[in-house]
Coordinates of C-alpha atoms and ligand atoms in Angstrom, one line a residue:
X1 CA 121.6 106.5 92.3
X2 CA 121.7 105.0 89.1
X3 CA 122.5 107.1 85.9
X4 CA 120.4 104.8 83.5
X5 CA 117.3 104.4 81.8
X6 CA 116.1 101.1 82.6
X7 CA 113.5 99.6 80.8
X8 CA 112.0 96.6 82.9
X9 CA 110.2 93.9 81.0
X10 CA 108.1 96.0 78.4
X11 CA 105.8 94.6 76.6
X12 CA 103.0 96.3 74.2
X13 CA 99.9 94.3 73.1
X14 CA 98.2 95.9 69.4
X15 CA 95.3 93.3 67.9
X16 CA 95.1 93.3 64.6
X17 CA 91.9 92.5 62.9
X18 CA 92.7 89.7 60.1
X19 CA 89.4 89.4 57.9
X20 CA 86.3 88.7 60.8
X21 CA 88.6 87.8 62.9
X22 CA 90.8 89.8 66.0
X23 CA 93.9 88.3 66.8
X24 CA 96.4 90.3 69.8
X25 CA 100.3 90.3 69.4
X26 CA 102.7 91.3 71.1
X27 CA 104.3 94.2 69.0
X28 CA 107.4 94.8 72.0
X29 CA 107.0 91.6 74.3
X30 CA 108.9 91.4 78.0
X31 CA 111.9 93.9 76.8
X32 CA 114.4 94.6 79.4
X33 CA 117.1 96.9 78.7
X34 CA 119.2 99.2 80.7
X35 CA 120.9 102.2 78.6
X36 CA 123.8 104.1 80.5
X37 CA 123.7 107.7 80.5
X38 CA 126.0 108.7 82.8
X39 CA 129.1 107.8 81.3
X40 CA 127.0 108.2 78.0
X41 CA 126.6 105.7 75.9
X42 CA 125.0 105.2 72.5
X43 CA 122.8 101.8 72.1
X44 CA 122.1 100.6 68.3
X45 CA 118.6 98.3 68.6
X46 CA 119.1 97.1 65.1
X47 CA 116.3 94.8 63.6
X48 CA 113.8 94.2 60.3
X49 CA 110.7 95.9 59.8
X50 CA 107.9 95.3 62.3
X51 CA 110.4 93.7 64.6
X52 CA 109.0 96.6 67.7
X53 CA 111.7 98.9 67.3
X54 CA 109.4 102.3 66.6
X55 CA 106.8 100.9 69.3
X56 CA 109.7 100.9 71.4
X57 CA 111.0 103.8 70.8
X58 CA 107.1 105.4 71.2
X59 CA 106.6 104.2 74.6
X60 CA 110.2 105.0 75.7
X61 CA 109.0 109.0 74.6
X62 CA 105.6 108.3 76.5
X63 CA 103.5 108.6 72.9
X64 CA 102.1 105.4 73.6
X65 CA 101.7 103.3 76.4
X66 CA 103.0 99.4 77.9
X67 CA 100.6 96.3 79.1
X68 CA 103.0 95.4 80.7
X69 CA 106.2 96.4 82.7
X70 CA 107.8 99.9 84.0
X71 CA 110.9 102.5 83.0
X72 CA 112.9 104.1 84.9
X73 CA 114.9 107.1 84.2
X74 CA 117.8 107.8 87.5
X75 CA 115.5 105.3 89.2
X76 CA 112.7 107.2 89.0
X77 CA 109.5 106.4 87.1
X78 CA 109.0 107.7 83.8
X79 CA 105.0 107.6 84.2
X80 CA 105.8 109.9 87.5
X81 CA 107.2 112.9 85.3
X82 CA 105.2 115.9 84.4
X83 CA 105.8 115.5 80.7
X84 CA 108.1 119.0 80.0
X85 CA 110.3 118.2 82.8
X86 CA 110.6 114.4 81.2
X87 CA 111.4 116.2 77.5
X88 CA 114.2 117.6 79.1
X89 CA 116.0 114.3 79.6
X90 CA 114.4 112.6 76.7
X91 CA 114.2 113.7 72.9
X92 CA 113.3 112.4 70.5
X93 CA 115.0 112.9 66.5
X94 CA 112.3 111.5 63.9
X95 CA 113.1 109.7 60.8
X96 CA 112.0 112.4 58.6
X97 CA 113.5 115.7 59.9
X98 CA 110.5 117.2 58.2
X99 CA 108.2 116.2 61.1
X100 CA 109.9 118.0 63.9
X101 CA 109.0 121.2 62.2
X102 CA 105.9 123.4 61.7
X103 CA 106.1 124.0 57.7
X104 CA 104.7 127.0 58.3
X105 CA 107.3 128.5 61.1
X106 CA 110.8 129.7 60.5
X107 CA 113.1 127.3 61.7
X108 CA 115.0 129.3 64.3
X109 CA 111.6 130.4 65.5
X110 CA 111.0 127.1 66.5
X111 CA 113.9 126.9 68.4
X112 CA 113.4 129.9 70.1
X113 CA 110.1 128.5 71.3
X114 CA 111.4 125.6 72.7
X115 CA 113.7 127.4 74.8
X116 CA 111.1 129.6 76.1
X117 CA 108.8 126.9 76.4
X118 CA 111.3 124.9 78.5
X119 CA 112.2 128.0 80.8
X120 CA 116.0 127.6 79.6
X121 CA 116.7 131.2 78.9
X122 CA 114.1 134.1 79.4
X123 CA 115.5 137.6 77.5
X124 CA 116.4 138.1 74.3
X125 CA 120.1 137.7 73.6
X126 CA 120.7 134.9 76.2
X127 CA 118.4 132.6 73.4
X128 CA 119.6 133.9 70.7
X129 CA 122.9 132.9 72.2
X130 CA 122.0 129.8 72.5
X131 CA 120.4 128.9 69.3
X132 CA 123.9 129.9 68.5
X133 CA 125.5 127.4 70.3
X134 CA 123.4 124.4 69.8
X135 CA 123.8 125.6 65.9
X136 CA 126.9 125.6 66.1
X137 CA 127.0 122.2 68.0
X138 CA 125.5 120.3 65.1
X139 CA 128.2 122.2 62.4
X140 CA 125.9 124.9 61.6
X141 CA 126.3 128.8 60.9
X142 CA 123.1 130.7 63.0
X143 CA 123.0 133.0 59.8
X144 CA 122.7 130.4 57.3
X145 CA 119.5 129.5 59.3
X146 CA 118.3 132.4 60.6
X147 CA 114.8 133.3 59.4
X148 CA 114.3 130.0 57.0
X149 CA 111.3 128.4 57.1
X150 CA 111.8 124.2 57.1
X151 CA 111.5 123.8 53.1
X152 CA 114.8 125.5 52.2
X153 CA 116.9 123.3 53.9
X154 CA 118.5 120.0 52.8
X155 CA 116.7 116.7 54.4
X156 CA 120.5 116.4 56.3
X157 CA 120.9 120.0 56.8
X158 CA 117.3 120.1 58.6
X159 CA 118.2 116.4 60.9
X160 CA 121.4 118.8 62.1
X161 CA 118.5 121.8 63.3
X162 CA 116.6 119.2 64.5
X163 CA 119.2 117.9 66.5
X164 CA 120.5 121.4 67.6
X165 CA 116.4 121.8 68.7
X166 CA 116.9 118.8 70.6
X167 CA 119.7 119.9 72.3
X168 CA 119.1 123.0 73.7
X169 CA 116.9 121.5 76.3
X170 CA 120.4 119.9 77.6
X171 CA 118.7 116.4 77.2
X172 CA 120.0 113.3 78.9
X173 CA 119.1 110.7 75.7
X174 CA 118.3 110.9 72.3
X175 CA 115.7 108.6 70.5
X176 CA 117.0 108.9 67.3
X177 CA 114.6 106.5 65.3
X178 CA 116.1 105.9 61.3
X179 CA 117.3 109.1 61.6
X180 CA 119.1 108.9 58.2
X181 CA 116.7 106.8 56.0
X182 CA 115.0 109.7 54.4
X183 CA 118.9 111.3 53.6
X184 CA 120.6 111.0 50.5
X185 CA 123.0 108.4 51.0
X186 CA 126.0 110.8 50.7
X187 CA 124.8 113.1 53.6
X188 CA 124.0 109.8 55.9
X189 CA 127.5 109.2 57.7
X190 CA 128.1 112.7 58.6
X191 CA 125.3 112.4 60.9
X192 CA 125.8 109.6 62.0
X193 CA 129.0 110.5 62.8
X194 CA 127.5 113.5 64.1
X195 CA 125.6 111.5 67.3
X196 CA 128.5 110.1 67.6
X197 CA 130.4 113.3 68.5
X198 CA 127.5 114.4 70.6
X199 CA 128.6 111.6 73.0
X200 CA 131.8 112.3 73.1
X201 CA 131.8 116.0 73.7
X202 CA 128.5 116.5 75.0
X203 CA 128.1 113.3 77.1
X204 CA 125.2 112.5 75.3
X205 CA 123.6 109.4 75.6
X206 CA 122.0 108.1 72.0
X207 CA 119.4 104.8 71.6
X208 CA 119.8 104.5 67.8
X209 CA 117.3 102.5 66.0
X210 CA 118.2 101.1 62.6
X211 CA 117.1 98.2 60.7
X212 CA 120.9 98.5 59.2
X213 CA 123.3 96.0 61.1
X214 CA 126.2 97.7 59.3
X215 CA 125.1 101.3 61.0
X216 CA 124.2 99.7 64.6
X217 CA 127.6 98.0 64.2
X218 CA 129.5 101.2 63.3
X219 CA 127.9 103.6 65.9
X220 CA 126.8 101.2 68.9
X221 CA 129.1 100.8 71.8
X222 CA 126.3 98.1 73.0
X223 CA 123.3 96.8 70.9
X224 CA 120.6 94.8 70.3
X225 CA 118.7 93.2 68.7
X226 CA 114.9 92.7 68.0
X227 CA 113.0 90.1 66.3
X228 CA 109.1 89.6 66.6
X229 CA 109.3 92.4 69.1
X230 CA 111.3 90.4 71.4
X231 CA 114.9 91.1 72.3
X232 CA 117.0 88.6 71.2
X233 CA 120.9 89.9 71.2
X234 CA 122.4 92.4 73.6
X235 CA 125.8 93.6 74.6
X236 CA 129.1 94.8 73.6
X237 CA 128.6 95.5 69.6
X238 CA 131.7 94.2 69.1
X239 CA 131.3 91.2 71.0
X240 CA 128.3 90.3 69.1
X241 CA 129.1 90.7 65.8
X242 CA 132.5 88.9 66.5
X243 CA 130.3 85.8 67.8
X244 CA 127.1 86.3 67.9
X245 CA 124.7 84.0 70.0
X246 CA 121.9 84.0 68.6
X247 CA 120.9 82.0 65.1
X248 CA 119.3 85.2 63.9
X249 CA 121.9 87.7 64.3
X250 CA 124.1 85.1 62.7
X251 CA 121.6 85.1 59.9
X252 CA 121.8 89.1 59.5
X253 CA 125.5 89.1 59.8
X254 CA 126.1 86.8 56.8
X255 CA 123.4 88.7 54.8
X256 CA 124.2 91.8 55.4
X257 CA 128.2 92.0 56.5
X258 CA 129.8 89.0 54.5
X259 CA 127.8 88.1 51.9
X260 CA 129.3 84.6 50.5
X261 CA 129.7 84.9 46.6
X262 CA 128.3 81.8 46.5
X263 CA 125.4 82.5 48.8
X264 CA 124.9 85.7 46.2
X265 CA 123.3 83.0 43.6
X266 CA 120.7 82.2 45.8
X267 CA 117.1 83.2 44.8
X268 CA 115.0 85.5 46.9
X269 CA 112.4 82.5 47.6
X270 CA 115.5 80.3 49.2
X271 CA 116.9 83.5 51.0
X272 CA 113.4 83.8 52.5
X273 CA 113.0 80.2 53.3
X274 CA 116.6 80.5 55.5
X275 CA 115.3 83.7 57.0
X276 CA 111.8 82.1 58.0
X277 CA 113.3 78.9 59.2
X278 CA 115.8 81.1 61.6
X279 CA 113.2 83.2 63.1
X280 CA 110.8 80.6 63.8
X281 CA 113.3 78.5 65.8
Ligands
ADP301 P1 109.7 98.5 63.5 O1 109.9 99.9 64.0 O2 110.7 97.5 64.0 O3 109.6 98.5 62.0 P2 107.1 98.7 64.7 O4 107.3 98.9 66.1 O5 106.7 99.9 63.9 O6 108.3 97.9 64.0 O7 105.9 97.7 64.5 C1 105.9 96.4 65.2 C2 104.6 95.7 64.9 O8 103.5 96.4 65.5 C3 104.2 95.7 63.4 O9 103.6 94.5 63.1 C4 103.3 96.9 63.3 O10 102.4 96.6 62.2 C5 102.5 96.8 64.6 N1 102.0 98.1 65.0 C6 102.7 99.2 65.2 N2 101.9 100.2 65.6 C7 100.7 99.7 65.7 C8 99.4 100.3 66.1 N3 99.3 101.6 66.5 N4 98.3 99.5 66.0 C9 98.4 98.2 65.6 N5 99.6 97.6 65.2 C10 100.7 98.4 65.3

């Protein structure tokens, strides 16, 4: 049996009305992807706004549906899950942490619900033990947290409960989509680092979406990447930013990893004009 999630040619049609007319695109078109999780891995899909990554991401977590092509999770098909046994192989961490709670519940309440809700522990103490644990997974103190509602936490300190909500369902993946755009910039590499040390000591697989090729490069042991909702890049993160194949992630590479001194006096209408003649070969 594989230990994978294996996407198999995805592809997701929105139409989008443009005056009196309705045109359809394909928003995620033929994507085929395998991510490992057993050994874990963690998969950056890096690319620019409205490049598919989010619908991706959406489908993957069964909030919307593909035209076009199956997943499979250990070989079996996602579509063939009831959907609390598939949340506990699949979570997903939002972009703002903010989301993931009820502004009007106490934080560890939440928690406590999902456990219940999941059937993971039944009395009392054996939760409250393991809010504990998954607390104390993500570098947090249960007493710092205890009855707090959402609003008295830090944007990074309330990603780290949101990832300690995540995890003690004992998932399989994480969808972690931007999950440090809405951070201060100071508190964004501790969690990144912190998915990081998921995988190692939790064998935690992680897809990582980011529109930041610096990021996927830094976290990714394999990536990809997306343009016009097609994939256009995969493998070893390494490998690809060393040489990359394709004329695009050539064309994010210089912009965003070795920006030229020289190529720093260009104006914004010539950097556009390079990007537009890449991604329309
Ligand atoms: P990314 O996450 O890479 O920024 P998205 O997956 O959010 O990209 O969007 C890909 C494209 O699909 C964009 O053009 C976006 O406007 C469009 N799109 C996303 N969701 C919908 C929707 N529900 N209806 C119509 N178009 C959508």
């Amino acid at each position: 049996e594989n230990k994978e999630l294996s996407i198999q040619n995805v592809t997701k049609i929105f139409s989008q009305r443009i005056l009196l007319t309705k045109e359809e695109f394909k928003a995620v078109d033929d994507v085929t992807l395998e991510i490992s999780l057993d050994p874990p891995e963690i998969f950056g899909l890096v690319g620019e706004s409205g490049s598919g990554k989010s619908t991706l991401a959406n489908i993957l977590l069964q909030i919307i549906y593909p035209e076009f092509g199956k997943i499979y999770l250990n070989s079996k098909n996602i579509a063939n899950f009831e959907i609390t046994e598939f949340m506990k192989y699949i979570q997903p961490i939002f972009q703002d942490p903010f989301d993931s709670f009820d502004p009007m519940k106490k934080t560890d309440l939440f928690i406590y619900e999902t456990i219940k809700n999941f059937n993971i522990a039944k009395e009392r103490p054996a939760i409250e033990s393991l809010i504990n644990e998954s607390l104390k997974n993500v570098g947090l103190d249960y007493k710092t947290v205890k009855g707090k509602y959402p609003h008295e936490f830090s944007g990074g300190q309330l990603q780290r409960i949101a990832v300690a909500r995540a995890l003690v369902v004992h998932p399989l993946l994480l969808v972690a989509d931007e999950p440090v755009s809405m951070l201060d910039a100071s508190l964004r590499i501790s969690i990144v680092n912190l998915f990081k040390e998921l995988k190692e000591k939790h064998n935690l697989s992680v897809l990582y979406i980011t529109h930041d090729l610096s990021t996927a490069y830094y976290i990714s042991d394999r990536m990809g990447v997306m343009l016009r909702g097609n994939l256009v890049e995969i493998g070893n993160a390494k490998e690809i930013l060393d040489k990359p194949l394709h004329p695009y992630t050539q064309f994010l590479k210089e912009a965003v990893l070795e920006p030229d001194p020289d190529k720093k006096k260009i104006t914004l209408e010539e950097s556009e004009e390079q990007r537009m003649t890449v991604i329309s070969e």
